[in-house]
Coordinates of C-alpha atoms in Angstrom, one line a residue:
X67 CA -133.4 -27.3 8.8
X68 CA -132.7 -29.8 11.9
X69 CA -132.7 -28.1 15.2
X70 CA -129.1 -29.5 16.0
X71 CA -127.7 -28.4 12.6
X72 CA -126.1 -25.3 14.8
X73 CA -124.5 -27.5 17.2
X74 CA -125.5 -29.0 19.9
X75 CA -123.9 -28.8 24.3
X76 CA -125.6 -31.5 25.6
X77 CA -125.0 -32.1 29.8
X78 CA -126.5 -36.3 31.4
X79 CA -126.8 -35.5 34.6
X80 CA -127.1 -38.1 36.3
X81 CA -128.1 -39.0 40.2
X82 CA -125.6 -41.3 41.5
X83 CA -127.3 -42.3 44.3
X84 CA -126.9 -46.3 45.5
X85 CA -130.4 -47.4 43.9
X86 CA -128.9 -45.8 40.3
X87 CA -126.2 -48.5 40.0
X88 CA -128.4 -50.9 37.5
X89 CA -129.1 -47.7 35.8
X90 CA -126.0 -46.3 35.2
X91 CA -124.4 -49.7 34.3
X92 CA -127.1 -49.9 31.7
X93 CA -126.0 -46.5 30.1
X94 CA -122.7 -47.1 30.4
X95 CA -122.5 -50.3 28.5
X96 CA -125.1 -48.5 25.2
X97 CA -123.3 -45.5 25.5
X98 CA -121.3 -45.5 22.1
X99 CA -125.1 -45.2 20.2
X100 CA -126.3 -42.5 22.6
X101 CA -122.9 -40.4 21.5
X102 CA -122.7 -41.4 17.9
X103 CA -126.4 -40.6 17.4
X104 CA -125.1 -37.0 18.8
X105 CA -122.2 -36.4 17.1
X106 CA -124.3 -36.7 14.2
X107 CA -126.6 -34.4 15.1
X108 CA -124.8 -30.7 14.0
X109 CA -124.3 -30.0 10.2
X110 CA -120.9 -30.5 8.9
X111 CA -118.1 -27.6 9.8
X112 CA -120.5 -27.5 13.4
X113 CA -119.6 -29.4 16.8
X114 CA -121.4 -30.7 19.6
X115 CA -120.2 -30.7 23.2
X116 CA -120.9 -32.9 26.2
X117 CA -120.9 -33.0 29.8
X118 CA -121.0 -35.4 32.2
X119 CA -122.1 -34.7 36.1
X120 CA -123.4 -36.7 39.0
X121 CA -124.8 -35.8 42.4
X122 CA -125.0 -37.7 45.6
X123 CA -125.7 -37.0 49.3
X124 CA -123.6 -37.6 52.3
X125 CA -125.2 -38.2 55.7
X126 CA -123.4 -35.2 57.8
X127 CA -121.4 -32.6 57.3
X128 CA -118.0 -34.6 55.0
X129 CA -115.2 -33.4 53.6
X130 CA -115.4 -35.5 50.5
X131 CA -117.3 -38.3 49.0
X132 CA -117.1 -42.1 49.3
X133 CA -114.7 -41.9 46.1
X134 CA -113.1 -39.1 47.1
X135 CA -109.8 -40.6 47.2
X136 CA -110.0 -42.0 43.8
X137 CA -107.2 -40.4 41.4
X138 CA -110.4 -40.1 38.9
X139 CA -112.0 -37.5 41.2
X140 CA -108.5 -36.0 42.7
X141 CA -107.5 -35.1 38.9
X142 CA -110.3 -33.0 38.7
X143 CA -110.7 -29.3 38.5
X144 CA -111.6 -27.3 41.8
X145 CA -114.5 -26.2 39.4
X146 CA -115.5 -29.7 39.1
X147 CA -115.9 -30.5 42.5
X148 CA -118.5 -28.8 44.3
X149 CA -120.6 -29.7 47.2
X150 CA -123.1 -27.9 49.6
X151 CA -124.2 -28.1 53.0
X152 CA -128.2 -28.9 53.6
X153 CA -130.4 -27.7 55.9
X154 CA -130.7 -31.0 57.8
X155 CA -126.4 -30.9 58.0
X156 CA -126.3 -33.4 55.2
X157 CA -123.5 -33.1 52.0
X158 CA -124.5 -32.7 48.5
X159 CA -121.7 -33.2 45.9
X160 CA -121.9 -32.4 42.8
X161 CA -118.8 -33.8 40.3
X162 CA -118.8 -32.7 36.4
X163 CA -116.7 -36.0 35.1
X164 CA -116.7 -34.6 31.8
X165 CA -116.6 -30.7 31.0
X166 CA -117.5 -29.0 27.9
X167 CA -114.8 -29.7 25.1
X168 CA -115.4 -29.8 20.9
X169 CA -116.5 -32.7 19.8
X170 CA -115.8 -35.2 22.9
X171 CA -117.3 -38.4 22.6
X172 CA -114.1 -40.6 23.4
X173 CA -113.3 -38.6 26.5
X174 CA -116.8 -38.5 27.6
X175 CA -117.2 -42.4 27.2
X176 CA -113.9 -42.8 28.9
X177 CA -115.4 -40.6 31.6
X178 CA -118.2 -42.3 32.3
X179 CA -116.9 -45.8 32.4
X180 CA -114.6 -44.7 35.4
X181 CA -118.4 -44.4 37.4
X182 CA -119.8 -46.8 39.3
X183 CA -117.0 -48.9 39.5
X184 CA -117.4 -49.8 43.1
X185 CA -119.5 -53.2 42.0
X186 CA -119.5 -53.6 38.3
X187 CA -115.2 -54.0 37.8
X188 CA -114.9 -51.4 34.7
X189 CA -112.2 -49.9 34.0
X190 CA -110.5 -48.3 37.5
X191 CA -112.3 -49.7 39.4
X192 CA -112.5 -46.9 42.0
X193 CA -115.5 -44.8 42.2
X194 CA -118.3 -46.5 43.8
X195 CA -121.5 -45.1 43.7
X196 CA -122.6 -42.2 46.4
X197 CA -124.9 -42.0 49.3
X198 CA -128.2 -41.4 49.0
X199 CA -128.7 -38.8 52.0
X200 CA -131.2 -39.5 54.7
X201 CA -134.5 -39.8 52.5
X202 CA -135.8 -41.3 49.7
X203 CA -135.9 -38.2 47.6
X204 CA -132.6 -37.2 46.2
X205 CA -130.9 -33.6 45.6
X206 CA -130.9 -33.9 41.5
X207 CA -133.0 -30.5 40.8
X208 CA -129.8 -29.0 42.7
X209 CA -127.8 -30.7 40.1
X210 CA -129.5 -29.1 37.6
X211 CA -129.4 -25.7 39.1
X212 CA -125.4 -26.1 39.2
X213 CA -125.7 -27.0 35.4
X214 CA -127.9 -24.2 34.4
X215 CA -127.3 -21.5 37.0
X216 CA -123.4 -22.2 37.6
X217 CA -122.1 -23.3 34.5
X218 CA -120.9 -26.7 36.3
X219 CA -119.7 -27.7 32.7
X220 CA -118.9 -24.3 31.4
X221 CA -120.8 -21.5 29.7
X222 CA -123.5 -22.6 27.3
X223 CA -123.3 -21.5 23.5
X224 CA -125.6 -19.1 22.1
X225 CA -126.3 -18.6 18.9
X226 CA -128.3 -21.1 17.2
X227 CA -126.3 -24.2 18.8
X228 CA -129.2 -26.4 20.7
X229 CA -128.8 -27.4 24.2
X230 CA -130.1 -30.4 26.1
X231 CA -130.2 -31.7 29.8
X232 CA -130.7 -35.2 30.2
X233 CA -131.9 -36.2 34.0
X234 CA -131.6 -39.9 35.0
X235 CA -133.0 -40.4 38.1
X236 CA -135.0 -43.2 39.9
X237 CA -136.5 -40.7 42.7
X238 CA -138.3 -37.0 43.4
X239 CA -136.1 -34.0 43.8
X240 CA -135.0 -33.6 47.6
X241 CA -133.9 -29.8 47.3
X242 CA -131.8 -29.1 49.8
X243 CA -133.1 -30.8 53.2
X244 CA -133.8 -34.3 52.1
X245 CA -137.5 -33.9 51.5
X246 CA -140.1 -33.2 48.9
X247 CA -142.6 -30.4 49.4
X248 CA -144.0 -26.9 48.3
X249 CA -140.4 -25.5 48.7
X250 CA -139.3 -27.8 45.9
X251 CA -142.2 -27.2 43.7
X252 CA -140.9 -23.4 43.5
X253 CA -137.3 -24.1 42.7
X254 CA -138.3 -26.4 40.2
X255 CA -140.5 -23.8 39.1
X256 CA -137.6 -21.1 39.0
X257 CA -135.2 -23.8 37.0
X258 CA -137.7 -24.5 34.0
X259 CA -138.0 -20.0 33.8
X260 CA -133.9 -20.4 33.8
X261 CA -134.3 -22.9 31.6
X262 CA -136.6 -21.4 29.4
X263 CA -134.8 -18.3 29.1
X264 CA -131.3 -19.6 28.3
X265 CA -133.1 -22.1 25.6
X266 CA -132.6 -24.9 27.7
X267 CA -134.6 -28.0 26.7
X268 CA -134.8 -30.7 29.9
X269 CA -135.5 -34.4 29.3
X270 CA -136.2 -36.3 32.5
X271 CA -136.0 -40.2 32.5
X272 CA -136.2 -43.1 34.8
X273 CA -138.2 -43.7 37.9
X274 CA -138.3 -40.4 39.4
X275 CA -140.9 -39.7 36.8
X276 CA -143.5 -41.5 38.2
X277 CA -143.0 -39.7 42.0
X278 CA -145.9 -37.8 43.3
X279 CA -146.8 -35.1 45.0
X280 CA -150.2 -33.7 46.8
X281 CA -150.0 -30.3 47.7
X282 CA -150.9 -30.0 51.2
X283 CA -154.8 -29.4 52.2
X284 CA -155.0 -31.6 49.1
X285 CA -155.9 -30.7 45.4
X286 CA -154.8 -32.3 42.1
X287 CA -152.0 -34.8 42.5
X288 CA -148.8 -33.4 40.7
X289 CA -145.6 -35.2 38.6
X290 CA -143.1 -32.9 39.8
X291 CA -140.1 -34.5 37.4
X292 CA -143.3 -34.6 34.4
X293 CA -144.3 -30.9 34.8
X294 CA -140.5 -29.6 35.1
X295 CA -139.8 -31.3 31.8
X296 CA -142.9 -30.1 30.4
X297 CA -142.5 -26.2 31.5
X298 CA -138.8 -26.2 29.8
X299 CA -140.2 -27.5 26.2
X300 CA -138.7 -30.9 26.8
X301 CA -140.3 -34.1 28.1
X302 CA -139.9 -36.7 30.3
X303 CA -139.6 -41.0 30.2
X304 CA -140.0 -43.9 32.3
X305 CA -137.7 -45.9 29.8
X306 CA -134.1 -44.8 30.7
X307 CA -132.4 -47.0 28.2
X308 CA -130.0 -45.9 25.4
X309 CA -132.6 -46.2 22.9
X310 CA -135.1 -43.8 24.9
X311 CA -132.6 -40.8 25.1
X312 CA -131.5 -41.5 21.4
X313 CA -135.2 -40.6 21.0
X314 CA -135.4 -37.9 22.8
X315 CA -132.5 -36.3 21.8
X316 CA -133.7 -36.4 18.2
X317 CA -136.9 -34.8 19.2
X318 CA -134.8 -32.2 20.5
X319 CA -132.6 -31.9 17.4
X320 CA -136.2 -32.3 15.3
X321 CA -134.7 -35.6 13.5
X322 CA -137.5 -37.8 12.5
X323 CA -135.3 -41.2 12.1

């Protein structure tokens, strides 16, 4: 019996930072085998369910974010549209595209085409990617919190339906002050128990995976993204194409292809 045979509520999150563009234009244009290979995945009479979310960071305290004009994001639910204040006065948004619905592949698709729109000319032609705060390191383990602590998408299933985060992201976790450090390490910490104890596996790919961190007074270098992944029963990848998460999803469901 396949881990998936249940169902399966799968959530890409997805940091939509500026540097993500090539990224996210890359899934976009493979998506159809990355939601074919999971609408496959439960046993007939089951469903699956996806969501779609991005975050981004706003230098200062905003209203709204660069797209926030744009009918895709306006149409929204008040739900779907969240942000938070940081400690350094920044703006995190987070934005669920795509919200938990039975066995959604065309609206999620049609969802995530509308993104990034700002330079590649898909369809709308509207939302253009987000700021990247002050830093480097960019607020994605809040992300994840809103997905697993705040039901950004909706509740998660229980039963025997499997459920999957997967993290795109070319950067470390910024928390919420725009910087890497012990602070983070926790809340990463506390996610992955969360995680653990809502069966929640996390895949983490791109970049971000290969950020470091030294704890300070020094000691072994840590993979923060790696060892989040890890602690949750998931994993993590360097590859972020369609064909890497079509893998890793089939880990989680326990397909061998």
């Amino acid at each position: 019996k396949e881990n998936c045979d249940g169902g399966l509520d799968i959530v890409f999150a997805l940091d939509y930072s500026p540097s993500m563009l090539l990224p996210i234009q890359d899934l976009q244009n493979t998506f159809s085998s990355v939601v074919s290979n999971v609408a496959g995945q439960p046993a007939a009479g089951n469903i699956y369910r996806i969501g779609i979310s991005t975050v981004d960071e706003s230098v200062g305290i905003q209203n709204s974010p660069p797209y926030g004009a744009c009918t895709s994001y306006t149409q929204l639910s008040s739900n779907a549209k969240r942000s938070s204040v940081t400690q350094n006065s920044n703006t995190i948004f987070f934005t669920s595209w795509e919200d938990y619905s039975d066995d959604n592949r065309a609206t999620a698709s049609a969802q995530l085409l509308k993104l990034a729109n700002g330079a590649s000319g898909q369809v709308g032609g509207c939302v253009q990617m987000g700021e990247g705060g002050s830093n480097s390191p960019d607020p994605t383990d809040q992300l994840i919190g809103q997905v697993i602590l705040g039901n950004l998408h909706g509740a998660w299933r229980g039963g025997t339906v499997q459920k999957v985060i997967v993290v795109m992201t070319d950067a470390l976790p910024a928390g919420d002050d725009d910087f890497f450090d012990a602070t983070d390490v926790a809340y990463l910490s506390q996610l992955s128990t969360a995680a653990l104890a809502a069966g929640i596996l996390v895949y983490v790919v791109g970049d971000g995976v290969n950020g470091t961190y030294t704890p300070p007074g020094g000691g072994a270098v840590q993979y923060p993204w790696r060892d989040f992944a890890t602690a949750t029963n998931g994993s993590w990848s360097l590859n972020d194409s369609s064909a890497s998460i079509v893998a890793l999803i089939n880990t989680a469901c326990g397909v061998n292809p």
